[in-house]
XYZ file of C-alpha atoms in Angstrom:
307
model
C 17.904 16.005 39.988
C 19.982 15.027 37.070
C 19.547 16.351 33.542
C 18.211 14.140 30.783
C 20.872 12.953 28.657
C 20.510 12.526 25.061
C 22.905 12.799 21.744
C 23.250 16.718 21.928
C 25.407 16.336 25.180
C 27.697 13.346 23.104
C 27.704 15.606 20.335
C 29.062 18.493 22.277
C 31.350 16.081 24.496
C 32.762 14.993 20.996
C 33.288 18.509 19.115
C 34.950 19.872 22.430
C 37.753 16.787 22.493
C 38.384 16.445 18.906
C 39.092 20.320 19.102
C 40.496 20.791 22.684
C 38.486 24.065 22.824
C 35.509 24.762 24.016
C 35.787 28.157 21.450
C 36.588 26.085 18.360
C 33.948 23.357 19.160
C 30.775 26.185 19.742
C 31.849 27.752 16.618
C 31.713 24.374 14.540
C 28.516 23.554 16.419
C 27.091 27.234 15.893
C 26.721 27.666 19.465
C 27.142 29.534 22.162
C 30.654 29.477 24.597
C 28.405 29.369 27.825
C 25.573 26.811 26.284
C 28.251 24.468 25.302
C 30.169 24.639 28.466
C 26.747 24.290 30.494
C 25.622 21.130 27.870
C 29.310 19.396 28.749
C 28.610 20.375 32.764
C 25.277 19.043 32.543
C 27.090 15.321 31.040
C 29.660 14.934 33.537
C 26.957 16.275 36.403
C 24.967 13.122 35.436
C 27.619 10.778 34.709
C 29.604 11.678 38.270
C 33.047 12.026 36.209
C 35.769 15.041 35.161
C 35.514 14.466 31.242
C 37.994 17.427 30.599
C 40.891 18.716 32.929
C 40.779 23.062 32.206
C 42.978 24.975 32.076
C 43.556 28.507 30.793
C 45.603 26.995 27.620
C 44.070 24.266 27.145
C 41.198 21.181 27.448
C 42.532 18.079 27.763
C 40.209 14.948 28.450
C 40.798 12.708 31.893
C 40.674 9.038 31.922
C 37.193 8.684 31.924
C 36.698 11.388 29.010
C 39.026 9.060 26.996
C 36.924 5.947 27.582
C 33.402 7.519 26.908
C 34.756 9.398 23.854
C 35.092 6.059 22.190
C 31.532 5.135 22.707
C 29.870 8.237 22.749
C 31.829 8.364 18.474
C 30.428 4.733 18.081
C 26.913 5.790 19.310
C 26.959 9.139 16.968
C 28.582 7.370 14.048
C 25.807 4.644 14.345
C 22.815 6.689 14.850
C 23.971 8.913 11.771
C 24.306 5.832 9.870
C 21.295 4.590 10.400
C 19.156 8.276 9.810
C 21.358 8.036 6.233
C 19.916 4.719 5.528
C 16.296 5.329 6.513
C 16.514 8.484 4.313
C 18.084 6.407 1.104
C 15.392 4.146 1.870
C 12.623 6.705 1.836
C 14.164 8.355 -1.513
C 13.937 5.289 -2.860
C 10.506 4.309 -2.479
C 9.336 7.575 -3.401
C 10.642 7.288 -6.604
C 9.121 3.862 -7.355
C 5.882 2.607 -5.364
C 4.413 -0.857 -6.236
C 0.989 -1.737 -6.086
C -1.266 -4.906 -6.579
C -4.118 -4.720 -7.629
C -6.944 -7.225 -9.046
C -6.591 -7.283 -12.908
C -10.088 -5.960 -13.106
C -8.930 -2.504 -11.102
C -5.711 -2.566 -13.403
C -7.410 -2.631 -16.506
C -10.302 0.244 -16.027
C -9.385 1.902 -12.954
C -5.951 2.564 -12.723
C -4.959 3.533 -16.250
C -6.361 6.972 -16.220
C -5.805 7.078 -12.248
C -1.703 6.907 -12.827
C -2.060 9.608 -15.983
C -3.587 12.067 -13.361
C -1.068 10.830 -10.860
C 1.604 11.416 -12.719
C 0.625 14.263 -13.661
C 0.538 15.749 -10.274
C 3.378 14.137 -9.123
C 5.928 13.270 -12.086
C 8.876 11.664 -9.946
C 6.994 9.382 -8.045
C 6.284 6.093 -10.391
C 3.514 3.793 -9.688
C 4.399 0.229 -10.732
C 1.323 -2.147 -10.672
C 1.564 -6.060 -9.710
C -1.930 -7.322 -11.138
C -3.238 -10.466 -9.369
C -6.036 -12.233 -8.106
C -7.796 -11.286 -4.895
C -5.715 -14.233 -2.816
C -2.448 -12.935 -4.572
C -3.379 -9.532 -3.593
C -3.611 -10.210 0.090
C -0.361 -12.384 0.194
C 2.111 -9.382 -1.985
C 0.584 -7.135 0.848
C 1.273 -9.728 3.834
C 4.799 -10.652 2.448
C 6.061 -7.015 1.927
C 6.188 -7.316 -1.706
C 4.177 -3.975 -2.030
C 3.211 -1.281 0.922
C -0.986 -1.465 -0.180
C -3.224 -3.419 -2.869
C -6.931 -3.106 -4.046
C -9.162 -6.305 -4.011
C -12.501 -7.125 -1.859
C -11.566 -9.091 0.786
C -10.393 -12.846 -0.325
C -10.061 -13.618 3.623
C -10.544 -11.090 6.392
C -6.852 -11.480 7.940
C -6.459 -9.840 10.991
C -2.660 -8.694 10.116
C -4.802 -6.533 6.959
C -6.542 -3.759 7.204
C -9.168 -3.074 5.020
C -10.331 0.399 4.196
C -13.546 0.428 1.646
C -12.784 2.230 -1.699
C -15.762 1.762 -3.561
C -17.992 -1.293 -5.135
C -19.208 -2.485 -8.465
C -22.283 -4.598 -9.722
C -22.225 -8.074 -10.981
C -24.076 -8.907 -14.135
C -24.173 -11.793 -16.442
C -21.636 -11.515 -19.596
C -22.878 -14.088 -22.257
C -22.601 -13.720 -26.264
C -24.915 -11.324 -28.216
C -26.202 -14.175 -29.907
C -27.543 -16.128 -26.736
C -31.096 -16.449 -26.055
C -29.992 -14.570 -23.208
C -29.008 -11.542 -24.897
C -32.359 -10.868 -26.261
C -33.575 -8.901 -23.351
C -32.518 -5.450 -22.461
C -32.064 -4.519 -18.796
C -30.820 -6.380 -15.674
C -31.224 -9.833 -15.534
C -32.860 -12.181 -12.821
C -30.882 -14.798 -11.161
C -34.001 -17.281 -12.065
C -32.932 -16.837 -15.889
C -29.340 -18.443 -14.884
C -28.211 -22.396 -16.319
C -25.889 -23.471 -13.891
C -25.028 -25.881 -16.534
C -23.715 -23.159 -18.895
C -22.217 -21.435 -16.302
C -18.458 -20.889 -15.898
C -17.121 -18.806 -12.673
C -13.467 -17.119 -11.306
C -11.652 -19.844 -9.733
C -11.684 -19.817 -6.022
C -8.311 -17.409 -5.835
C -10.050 -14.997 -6.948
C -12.064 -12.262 -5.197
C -15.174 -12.824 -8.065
C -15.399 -16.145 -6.341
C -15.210 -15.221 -2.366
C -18.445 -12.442 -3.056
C -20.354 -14.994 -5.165
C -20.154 -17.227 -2.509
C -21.447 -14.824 -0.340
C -24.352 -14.963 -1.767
C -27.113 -17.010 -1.016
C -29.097 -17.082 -4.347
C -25.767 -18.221 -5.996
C -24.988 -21.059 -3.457
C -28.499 -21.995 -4.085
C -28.999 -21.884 -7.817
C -25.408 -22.299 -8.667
C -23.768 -25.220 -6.649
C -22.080 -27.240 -9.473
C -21.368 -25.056 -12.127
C -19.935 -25.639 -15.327
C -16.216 -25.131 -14.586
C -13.919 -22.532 -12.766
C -11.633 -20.849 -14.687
C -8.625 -18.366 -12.857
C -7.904 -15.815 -15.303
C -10.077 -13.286 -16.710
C -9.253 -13.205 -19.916
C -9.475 -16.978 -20.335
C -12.952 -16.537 -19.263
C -13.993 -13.928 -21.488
C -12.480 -16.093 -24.532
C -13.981 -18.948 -23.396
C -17.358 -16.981 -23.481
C -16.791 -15.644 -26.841
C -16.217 -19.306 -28.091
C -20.106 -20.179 -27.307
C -18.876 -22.677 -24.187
C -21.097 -21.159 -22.120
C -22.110 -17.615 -19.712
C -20.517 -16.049 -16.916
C -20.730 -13.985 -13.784
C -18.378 -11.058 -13.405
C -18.419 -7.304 -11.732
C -18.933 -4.393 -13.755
C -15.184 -3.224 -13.334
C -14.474 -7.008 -15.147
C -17.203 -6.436 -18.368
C -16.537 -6.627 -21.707
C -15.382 -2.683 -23.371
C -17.787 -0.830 -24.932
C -16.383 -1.788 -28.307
C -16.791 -5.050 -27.503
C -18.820 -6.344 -30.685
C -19.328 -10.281 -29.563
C -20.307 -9.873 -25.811
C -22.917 -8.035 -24.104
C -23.414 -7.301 -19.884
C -26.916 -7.697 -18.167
C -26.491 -6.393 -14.111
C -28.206 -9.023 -12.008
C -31.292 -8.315 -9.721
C -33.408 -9.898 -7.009
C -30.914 -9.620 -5.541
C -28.085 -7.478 -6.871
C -24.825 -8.616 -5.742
C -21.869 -6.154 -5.473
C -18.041 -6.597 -4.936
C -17.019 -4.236 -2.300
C -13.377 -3.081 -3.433
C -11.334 -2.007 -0.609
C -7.655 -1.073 0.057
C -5.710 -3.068 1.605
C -2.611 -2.426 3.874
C -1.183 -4.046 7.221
C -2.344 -2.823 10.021
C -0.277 -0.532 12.826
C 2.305 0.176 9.787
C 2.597 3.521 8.657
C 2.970 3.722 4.682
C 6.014 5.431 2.512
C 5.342 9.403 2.247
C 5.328 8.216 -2.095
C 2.669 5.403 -1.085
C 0.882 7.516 1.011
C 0.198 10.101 -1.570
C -0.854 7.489 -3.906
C -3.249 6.036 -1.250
C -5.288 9.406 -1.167
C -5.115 10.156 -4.536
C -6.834 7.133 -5.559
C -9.588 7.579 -2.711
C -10.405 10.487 -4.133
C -10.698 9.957 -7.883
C -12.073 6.580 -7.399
C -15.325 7.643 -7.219
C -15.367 9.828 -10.546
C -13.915 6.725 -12.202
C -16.300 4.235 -11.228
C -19.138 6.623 -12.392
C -17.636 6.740 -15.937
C -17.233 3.482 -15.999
C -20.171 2.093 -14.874
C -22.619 0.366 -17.472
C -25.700 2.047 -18.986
C-alpha cells in the first residue's frame, strides 16, 4: 500500500536537491538522517520514479527529480503564500472589527459595552456602522461587517439569528400632553392614530409593530412614517404629534420635554438578536467581541431599562 503523500515529503524532496545532501538538508529541516531518507523513499515509492541518483559523494537528482522539483517549489511557494496572506488578513481584522448595529443599540448599549471591551482587550478596535434594521441585515449579507445587532427586519435564510436580549415598547409623547398626565404603562386603547407618527418601514421599530395585532388594528393609517430616530424624537418635541418606540430608543433620563409610558394589554417587545451568516466562522477579533457582548448585554439592559 502506498504512503499518503502530503507537503512534508515536497518539503524534504526540496531541502535534499537544493542541498545535494541528505546531511545538510536534515540539519536545515531539524531532522533526522534516517527520517529524511525514509520521507524521500516513501515519495519516490508512491510516485514509481528515482528522484535522486546516490552515491557515496554525492546526490544528484534524475530526470524525473528535475521535473517534479519545479512543481513540487511552485506548490510550496504557493501554499506558503497563501498561509502569509490568510495570517495578514487575520492580523488585520483583529486590529479593527466593524459592527452594525441599529442606532438605538449604538446609542445606550454599546457605549459602555466598547469601554469594557477595550478595556479587556486594548488592540482590538470596535468600529460601529449604525443603521436601520434593513441596513443592518444587508452590511451583514454584503460582507461589509462579519455580525450586526437588530430584530429581525426579514428572516433571510443566508442569516443567522442568535437572540441577545429584548426591550419594551412604550409611548414617547411631550410632558405637556394630556397623555402625560398618567403615571404607569399605558393602554393601547388610549392611542390617536391620528397623532401618531411611526419608524419608517426600514426600520426594525416598524417590522415588530407590525407584528402586532392590536397595532394593525388600532393603528392602520397613522399620521406619517418617519426613518430616523432622531427626526422623530424632534418632531415629537415640536407638539406634531406621539410616537411608538422600544425602551433602548426612549428619551435620556435628562430629557426635560419628553416622557416614556411602556404599553400594556398587550406589551409588545423588540427581540434584539445578533446577526451573522450562517455556516461562516467569524474573525478570532469578531469572535471575542461576539461573546463579550452576550454576556454584558444583560447587565446593560437592566440599567437601562425604565422605572
Amino acid at each position: 500500500m502506498k504512503s499518503a503523500i502530503n507537503l512534508r515529503h515536497l518539503r524534504a524532496f526540496v531541502a535534499v536537491a537544493r542541498d545535494s545532501s541528505f546531511t545538510r538538508a536534515a540539519e536545515r529541516l531539524l531532522l533526522s538522517q534516517s527520517a529524511l531518507t525514509v520521507t524521500v523513499r516513501q515519495l519516490e515509492e508512491h510516485l514509481g520514479v528515482a528522484l535522486f541518483n546516490r552515491t557515496t559523494r554525492q546526490v544528484v537528482l534524475t530526470v524525473d527529480g528535475e521535473s517534479l522539483l519545479i512543481a513540487a517549489e511552485r506548490i510550496i511557494g504557493d501554499f506558503d503564500h497563501a498561509l502569509a496572506a490568510v495570517t495578514e488578513t487575520a492580523k488585520q481584522r483583529q486590529g479593527r472589527v466593524p459592527i452594525a448595529v441599529v442606532p438605538s443599540v449604538a446609542t445606550r448599549l454599546m457605549p459602555p459595552l466598547v469601554r469594557g471591551f477595550h478595556e479587556i482587550y486594548p488592540d482590538i478596535r470596535i468600529t460601529l456602522r449604525d443603521d436601520n434594521g434593513r441596513g443592518v441585515h444587508r452590511q451583514v449579507l454584503d460582507h461589509d461587517v462579519e455580525f450586526g445587532i437588530s430584530n429581525v427586519w426579514r428572516p433571510y435564510p443566508e442569516l443567522e439569528f442568535t437572540p441577545l436580549t429584548s426591550d419594551r415598547f412604550g409611548l414617547v409623547c411631550r410632558r405637556d400632553d394630556p397623555l402625560a398626565r398618567e403615571e404607569g404603562p399605558f393602554n393601547w386603547a388610549g392611542i390617536d392614530q391620528k397623532r401618531l407618527f411611526i419608524m419608517a418601514s426600514d426600520t426594525g421599530f416598524y417590522t415588530a409593530l407590525q407584528n402586532t395585532p392590536e397595532f394593525v388594528e388600532r393603528c392602520p393609517t397613522p399620521a406619517g412614517e418617519v426613518l430616523a430616530m432622531v427626526t422623530m424624537l424632534d418632531m415629537v418635541r415640536a407638539g406634531l404629534g406621539i410616537t411608538l418606540l422600544p425602551e433602548l430608543a426612549r428619551p435620556a433620563a435628562v430629557e426635560s420635554e419628553l416622557v416614556f409610558r411602556r404599553l400594556t394589554n398587550p406589551a409588545v417587545h423588540r427581540h434584539l438578536c445578533l446577526i451573522r451568516r450562517r455556516n461562516e466562522a467569524l474573525s478570532q477579533g469578531a469572535r471575542r467581541i461576539w461573546d463579550y457582548i452576550r454576556a454584558q448585554v444583560p447587565r446593560e439592559i437592566e440599567l437601562n431599562a425604565a422605572p
